[in-house]
XYZ file of C-alpha atoms in Angstrom:
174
model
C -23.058 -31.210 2.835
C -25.867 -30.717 0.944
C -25.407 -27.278 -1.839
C -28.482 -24.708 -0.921
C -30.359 -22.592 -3.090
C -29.308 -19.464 -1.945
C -30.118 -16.071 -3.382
C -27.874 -13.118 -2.578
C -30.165 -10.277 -3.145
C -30.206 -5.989 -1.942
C -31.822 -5.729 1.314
C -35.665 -4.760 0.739
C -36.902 -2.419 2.997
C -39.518 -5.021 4.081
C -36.811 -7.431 5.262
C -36.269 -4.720 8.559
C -38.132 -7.070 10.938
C -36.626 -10.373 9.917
C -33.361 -8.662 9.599
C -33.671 -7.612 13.269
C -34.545 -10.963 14.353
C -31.912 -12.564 13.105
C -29.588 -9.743 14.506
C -31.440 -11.055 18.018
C -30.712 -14.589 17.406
C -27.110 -14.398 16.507
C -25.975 -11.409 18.795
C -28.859 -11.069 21.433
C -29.694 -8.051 23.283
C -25.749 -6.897 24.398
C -25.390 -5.804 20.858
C -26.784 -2.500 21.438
C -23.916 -1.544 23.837
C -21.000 -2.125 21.753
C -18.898 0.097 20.097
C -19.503 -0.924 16.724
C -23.251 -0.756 16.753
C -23.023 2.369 18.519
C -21.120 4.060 15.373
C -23.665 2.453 13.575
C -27.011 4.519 15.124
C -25.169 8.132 13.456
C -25.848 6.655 9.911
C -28.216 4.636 7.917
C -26.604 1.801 5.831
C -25.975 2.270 1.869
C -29.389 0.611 0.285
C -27.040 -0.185 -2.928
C -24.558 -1.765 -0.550
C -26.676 -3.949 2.225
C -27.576 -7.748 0.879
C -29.386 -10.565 2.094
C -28.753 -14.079 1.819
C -32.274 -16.369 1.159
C -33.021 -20.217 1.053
C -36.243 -20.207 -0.362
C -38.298 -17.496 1.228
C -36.711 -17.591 4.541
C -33.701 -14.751 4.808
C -31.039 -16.359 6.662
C -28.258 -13.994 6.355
C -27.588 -10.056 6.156
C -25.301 -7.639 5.903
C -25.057 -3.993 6.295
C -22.516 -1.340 5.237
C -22.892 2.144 6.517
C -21.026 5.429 5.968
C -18.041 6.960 8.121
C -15.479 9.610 8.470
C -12.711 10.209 9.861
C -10.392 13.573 9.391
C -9.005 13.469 5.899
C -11.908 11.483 4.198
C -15.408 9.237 3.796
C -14.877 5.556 4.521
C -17.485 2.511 5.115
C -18.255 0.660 8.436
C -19.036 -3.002 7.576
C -21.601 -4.598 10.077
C -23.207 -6.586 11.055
C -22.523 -9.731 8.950
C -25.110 -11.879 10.143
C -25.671 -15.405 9.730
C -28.549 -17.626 11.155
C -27.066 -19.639 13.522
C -29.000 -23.124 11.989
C -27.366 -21.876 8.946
C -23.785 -21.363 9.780
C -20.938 -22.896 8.631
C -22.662 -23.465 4.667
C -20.601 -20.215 2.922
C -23.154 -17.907 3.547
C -21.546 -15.646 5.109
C -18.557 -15.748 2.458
C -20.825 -15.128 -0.181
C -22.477 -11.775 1.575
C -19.007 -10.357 2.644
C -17.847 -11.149 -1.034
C -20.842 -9.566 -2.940
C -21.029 -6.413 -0.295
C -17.144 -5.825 -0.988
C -17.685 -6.177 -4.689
C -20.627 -3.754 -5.058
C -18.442 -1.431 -2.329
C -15.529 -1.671 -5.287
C -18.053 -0.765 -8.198
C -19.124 1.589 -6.552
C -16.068 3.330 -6.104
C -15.656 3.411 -1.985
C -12.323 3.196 -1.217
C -11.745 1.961 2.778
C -13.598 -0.276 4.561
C -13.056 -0.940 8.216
C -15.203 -3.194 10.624
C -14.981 -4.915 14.239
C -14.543 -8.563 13.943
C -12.424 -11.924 14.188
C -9.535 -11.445 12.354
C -8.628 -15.060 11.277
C -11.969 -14.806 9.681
C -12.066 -11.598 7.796
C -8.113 -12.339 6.774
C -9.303 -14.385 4.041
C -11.262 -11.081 2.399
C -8.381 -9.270 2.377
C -8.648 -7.071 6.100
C -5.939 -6.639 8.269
C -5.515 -4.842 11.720
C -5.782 -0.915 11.580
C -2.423 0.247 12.463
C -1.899 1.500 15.748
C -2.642 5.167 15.910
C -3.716 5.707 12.459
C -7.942 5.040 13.063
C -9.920 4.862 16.375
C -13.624 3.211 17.326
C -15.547 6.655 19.650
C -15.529 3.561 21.955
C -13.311 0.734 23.538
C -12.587 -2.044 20.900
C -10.135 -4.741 21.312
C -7.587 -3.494 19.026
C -6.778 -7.001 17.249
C -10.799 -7.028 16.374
C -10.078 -3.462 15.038
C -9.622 -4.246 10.950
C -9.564 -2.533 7.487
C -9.389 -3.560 3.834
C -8.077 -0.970 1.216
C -10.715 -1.083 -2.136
C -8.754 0.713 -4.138
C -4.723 1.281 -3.509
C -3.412 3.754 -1.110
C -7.466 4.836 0.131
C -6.069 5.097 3.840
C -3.705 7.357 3.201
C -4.337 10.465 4.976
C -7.205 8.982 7.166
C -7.009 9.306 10.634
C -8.193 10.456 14.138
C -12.046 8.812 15.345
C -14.448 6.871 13.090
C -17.620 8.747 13.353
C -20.983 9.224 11.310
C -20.643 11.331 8.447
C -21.519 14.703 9.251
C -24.556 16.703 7.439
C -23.662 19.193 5.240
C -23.754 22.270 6.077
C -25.818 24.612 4.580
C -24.698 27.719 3.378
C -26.174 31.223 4.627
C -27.293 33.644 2.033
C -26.990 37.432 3.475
């Protein structure tokens, strides 16, 4: 295998379009009705914590982390991790989820929890949610259903439905 030059860099907001295609390519158009990308319309992704992944000029991976809550706290959503499929199997995708979880860590987030194949993410650290500690706001196979702790007991006291982060509220003067 030959070693590329790839360049793990913070999403731009001019990547959008070729971020989207790719997101075509690997997932095509039933990724709108899953749970996971559902979550995922409440909130924006974290600028400091979305990267891509670039041979040359041509992006050929991304991913995204967003914000969540659940009662008793703020966590992340990680998704998608996106690879281009003529491009897979090369450690892309290792280096994205590696850098995203680092700058997550620096930045002093404390849970992460994403939809995804477990034997895969295993090697970052993520493990099954418990049953009955988190819950998608949509059917998800609960083996796909993983978190990783950033910083040591973060999921304690987290529980209930993953949803966008509510707005604050503002206060009213009388």
């Amino acid at each position: 295998m030959t070693a590329l030059p790839l360049v793990i860099r913070p999403e731009h907001p001019d990547d959008a379009p070729a971020i989207e295609r790719l997101h075509a390519r690997a997932f095509g158009p039933g990724r709108f009705a899953r749970t996971a990308y559902r979550l995922r319309e409440g909130a924006a992704p974290l600028p400091d914590l979305c990267l891509t992944a670039l041979v040359g000029t041509y992006l050929v991976g991304s991913v995204r982390i967003g914000p969540a809550e659940a009662e008793g706290g703020s966590l992340l959503v990680l998704g998608p991790l996106t690879v281009d499929p003529s491009f897979s199997d090369r450690g892309i995708g290792t280096s994205l989820m590696q850098a995203s979880l680092d700058a997550a860590r620096a930045a002093g987030h404390g849970l992460v929890v994403l939809v995804g194949d477990a034997p895969y993410y295993r090697r970052f650290g993520f493990q099954p949610v418990p049953a009955g500690r988190l819950a998608m706001p949509g059917p998800v196979d609960p083996a796909r259903f993983l978190w990783l702790e950033l910083t040591d007991g973060a999921s304690t006291g987290l529980s209930g439905t993953v949803r966008p982060p509510r707005a604050p509220q503002r206060s009213r003067e009388s």
